[in-house]
mmCIF file of C-alpha atoms in Angstrom:
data_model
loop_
_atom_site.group_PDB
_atom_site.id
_atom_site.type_symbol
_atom_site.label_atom_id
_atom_site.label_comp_id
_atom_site.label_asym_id
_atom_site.label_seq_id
_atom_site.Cartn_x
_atom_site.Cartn_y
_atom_site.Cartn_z
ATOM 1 C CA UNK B 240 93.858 130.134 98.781
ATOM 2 C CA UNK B 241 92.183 130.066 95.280
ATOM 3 C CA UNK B 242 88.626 130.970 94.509
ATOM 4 C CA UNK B 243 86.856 127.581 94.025
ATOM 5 C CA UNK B 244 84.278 129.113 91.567
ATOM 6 C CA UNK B 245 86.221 130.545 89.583
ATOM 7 C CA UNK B 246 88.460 127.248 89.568
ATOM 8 C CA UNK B 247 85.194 125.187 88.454
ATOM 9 C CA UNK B 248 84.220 128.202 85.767
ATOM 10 C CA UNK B 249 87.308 128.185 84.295
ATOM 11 C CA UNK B 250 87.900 123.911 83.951
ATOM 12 C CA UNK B 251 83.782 124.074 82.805
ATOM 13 C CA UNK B 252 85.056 127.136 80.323
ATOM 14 C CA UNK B 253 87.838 124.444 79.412
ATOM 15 C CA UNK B 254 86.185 121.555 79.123
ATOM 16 C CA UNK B 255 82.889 123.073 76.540
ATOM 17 C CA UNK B 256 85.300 124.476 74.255
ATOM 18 C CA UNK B 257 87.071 121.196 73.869
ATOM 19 C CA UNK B 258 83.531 118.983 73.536
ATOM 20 C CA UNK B 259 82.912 121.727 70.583
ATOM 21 C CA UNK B 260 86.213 122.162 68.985
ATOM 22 C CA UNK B 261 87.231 125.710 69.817
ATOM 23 C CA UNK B 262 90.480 127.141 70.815
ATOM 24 C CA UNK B 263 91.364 125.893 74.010
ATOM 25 C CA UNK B 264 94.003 128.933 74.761
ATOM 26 C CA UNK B 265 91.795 131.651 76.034
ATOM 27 C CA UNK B 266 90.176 129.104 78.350
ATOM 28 C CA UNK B 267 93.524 128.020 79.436
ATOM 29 C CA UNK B 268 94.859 130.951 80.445
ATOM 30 C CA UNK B 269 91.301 131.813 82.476
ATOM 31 C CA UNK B 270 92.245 128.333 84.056
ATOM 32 C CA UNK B 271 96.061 129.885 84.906
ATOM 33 C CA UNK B 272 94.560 132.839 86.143
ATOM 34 C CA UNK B 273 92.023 130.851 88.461
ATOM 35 C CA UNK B 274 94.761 128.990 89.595
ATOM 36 C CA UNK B 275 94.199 126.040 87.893
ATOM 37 C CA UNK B 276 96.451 123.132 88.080
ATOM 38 C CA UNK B 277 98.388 121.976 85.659
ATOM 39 C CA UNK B 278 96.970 118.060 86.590
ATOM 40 C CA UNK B 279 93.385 119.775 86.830
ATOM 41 C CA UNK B 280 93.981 121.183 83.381
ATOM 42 C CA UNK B 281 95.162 118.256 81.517
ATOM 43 C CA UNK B 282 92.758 115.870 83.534
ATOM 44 C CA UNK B 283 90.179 117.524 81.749
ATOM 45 C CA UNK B 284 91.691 117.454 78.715
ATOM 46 C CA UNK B 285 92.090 113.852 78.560
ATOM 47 C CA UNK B 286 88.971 113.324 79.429
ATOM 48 C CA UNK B 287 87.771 115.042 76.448
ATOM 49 C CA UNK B 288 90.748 113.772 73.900
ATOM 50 C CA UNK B 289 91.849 110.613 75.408
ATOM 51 C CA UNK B 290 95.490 110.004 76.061
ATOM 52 C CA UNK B 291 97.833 109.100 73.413
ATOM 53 C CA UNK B 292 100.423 105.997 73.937
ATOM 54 C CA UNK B 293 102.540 105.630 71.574
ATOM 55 C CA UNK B 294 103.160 101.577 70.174
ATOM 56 C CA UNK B 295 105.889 100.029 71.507
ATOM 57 C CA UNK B 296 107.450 96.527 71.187
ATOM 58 C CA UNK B 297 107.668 95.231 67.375
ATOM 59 C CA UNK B 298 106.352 96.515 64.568
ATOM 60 C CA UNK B 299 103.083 95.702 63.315
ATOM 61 C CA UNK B 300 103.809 95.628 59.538
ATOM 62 C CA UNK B 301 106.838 93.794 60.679
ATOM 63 C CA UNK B 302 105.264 90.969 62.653
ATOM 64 C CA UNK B 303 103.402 89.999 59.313
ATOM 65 C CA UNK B 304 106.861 89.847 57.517
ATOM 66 C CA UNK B 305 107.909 87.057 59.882
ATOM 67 C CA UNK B 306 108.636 85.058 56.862
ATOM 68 C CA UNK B 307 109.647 86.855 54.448
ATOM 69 C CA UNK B 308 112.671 86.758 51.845
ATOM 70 C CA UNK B 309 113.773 90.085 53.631
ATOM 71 C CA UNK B 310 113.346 88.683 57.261
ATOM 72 C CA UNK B 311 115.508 85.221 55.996
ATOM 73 C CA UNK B 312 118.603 87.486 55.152
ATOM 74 C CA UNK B 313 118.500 88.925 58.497
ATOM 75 C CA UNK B 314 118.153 85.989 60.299
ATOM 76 C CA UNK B 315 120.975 84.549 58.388
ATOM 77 C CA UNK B 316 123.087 87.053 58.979
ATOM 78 C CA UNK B 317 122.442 86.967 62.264
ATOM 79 C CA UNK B 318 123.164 83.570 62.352
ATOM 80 C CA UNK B 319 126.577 84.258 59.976
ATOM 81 C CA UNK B 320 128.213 86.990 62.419
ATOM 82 C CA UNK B 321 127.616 84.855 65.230
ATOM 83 C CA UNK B 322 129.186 82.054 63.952
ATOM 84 C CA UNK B 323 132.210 84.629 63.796
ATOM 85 C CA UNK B 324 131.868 85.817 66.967
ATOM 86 C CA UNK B 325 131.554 82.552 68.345
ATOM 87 C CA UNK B 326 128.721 82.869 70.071
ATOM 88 C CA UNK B 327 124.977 84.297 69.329
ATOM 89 C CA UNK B 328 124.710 87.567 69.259
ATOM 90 C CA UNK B 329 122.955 89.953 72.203
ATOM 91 C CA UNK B 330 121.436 93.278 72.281
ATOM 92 C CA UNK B 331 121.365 94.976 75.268
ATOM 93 C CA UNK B 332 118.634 98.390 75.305
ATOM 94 C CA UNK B 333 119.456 100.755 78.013
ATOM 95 C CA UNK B 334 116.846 103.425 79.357
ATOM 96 C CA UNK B 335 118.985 106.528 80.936
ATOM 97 C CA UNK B 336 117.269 108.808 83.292
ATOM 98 C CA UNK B 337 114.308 107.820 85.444
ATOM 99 C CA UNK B 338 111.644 110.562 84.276
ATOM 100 C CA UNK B 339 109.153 108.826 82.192
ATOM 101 C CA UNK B 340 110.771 109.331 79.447
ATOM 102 C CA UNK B 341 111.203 105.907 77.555
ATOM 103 C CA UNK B 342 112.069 106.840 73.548
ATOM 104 C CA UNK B 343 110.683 103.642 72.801
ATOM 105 C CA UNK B 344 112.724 101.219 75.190
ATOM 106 C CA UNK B 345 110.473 99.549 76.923
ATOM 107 C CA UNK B 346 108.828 95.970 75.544
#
């Protein structure tokens, strides 16, 4: 059983001194001591910030070298090591654990 107003103060408290570009700590800990969620506390946060997602899939800068002297090699040996293998070669990207955590795996 939490005190609502204080719970409102506090994510208010939290949510001017982001807008203006104070320290968000003292406000944060008023929210911990209201009982504050940790969702309630970083909802308002990203409402104020945004939320960050990191670029996945290929490159940017890379996509433009599509044809380039550099990209050729690769391709060709690619191509080479295959032919030694004999047959084209595979990549397989695994994503351990199931907590959200992706380090980039997904495409």
């Amino acid at each position: 059983s939490r005190d609502q107003a204080a719970v409102e103060a506090a994510l208010a408290a939290l949510r001017q001194a982001a807008v203006n570009g104070d320290n968000i700590m003292p406000p944060s800990i008023e929210c911990a001591r209201a009982g504050v969620t940790t969702g309630e506390w970083s909802e308002v946060l990203r409402e104020v910030f945004g939320e960050y997602r990191a670029p996945t899939g290929i490159d940017i800068a890379m996509a433009g070298q599509v044809d380039s002297p550099a990209m050729d090699e690769v391709r060709r040996r690619v191509r080479v090591t295959g032919e030694e293998l004999g047959r084209p070669l595979r990549l397989l990207i695994g994503k351990p654990g199931l907590d959200g955590h992706s380090n980039g795996a997904e495409q």
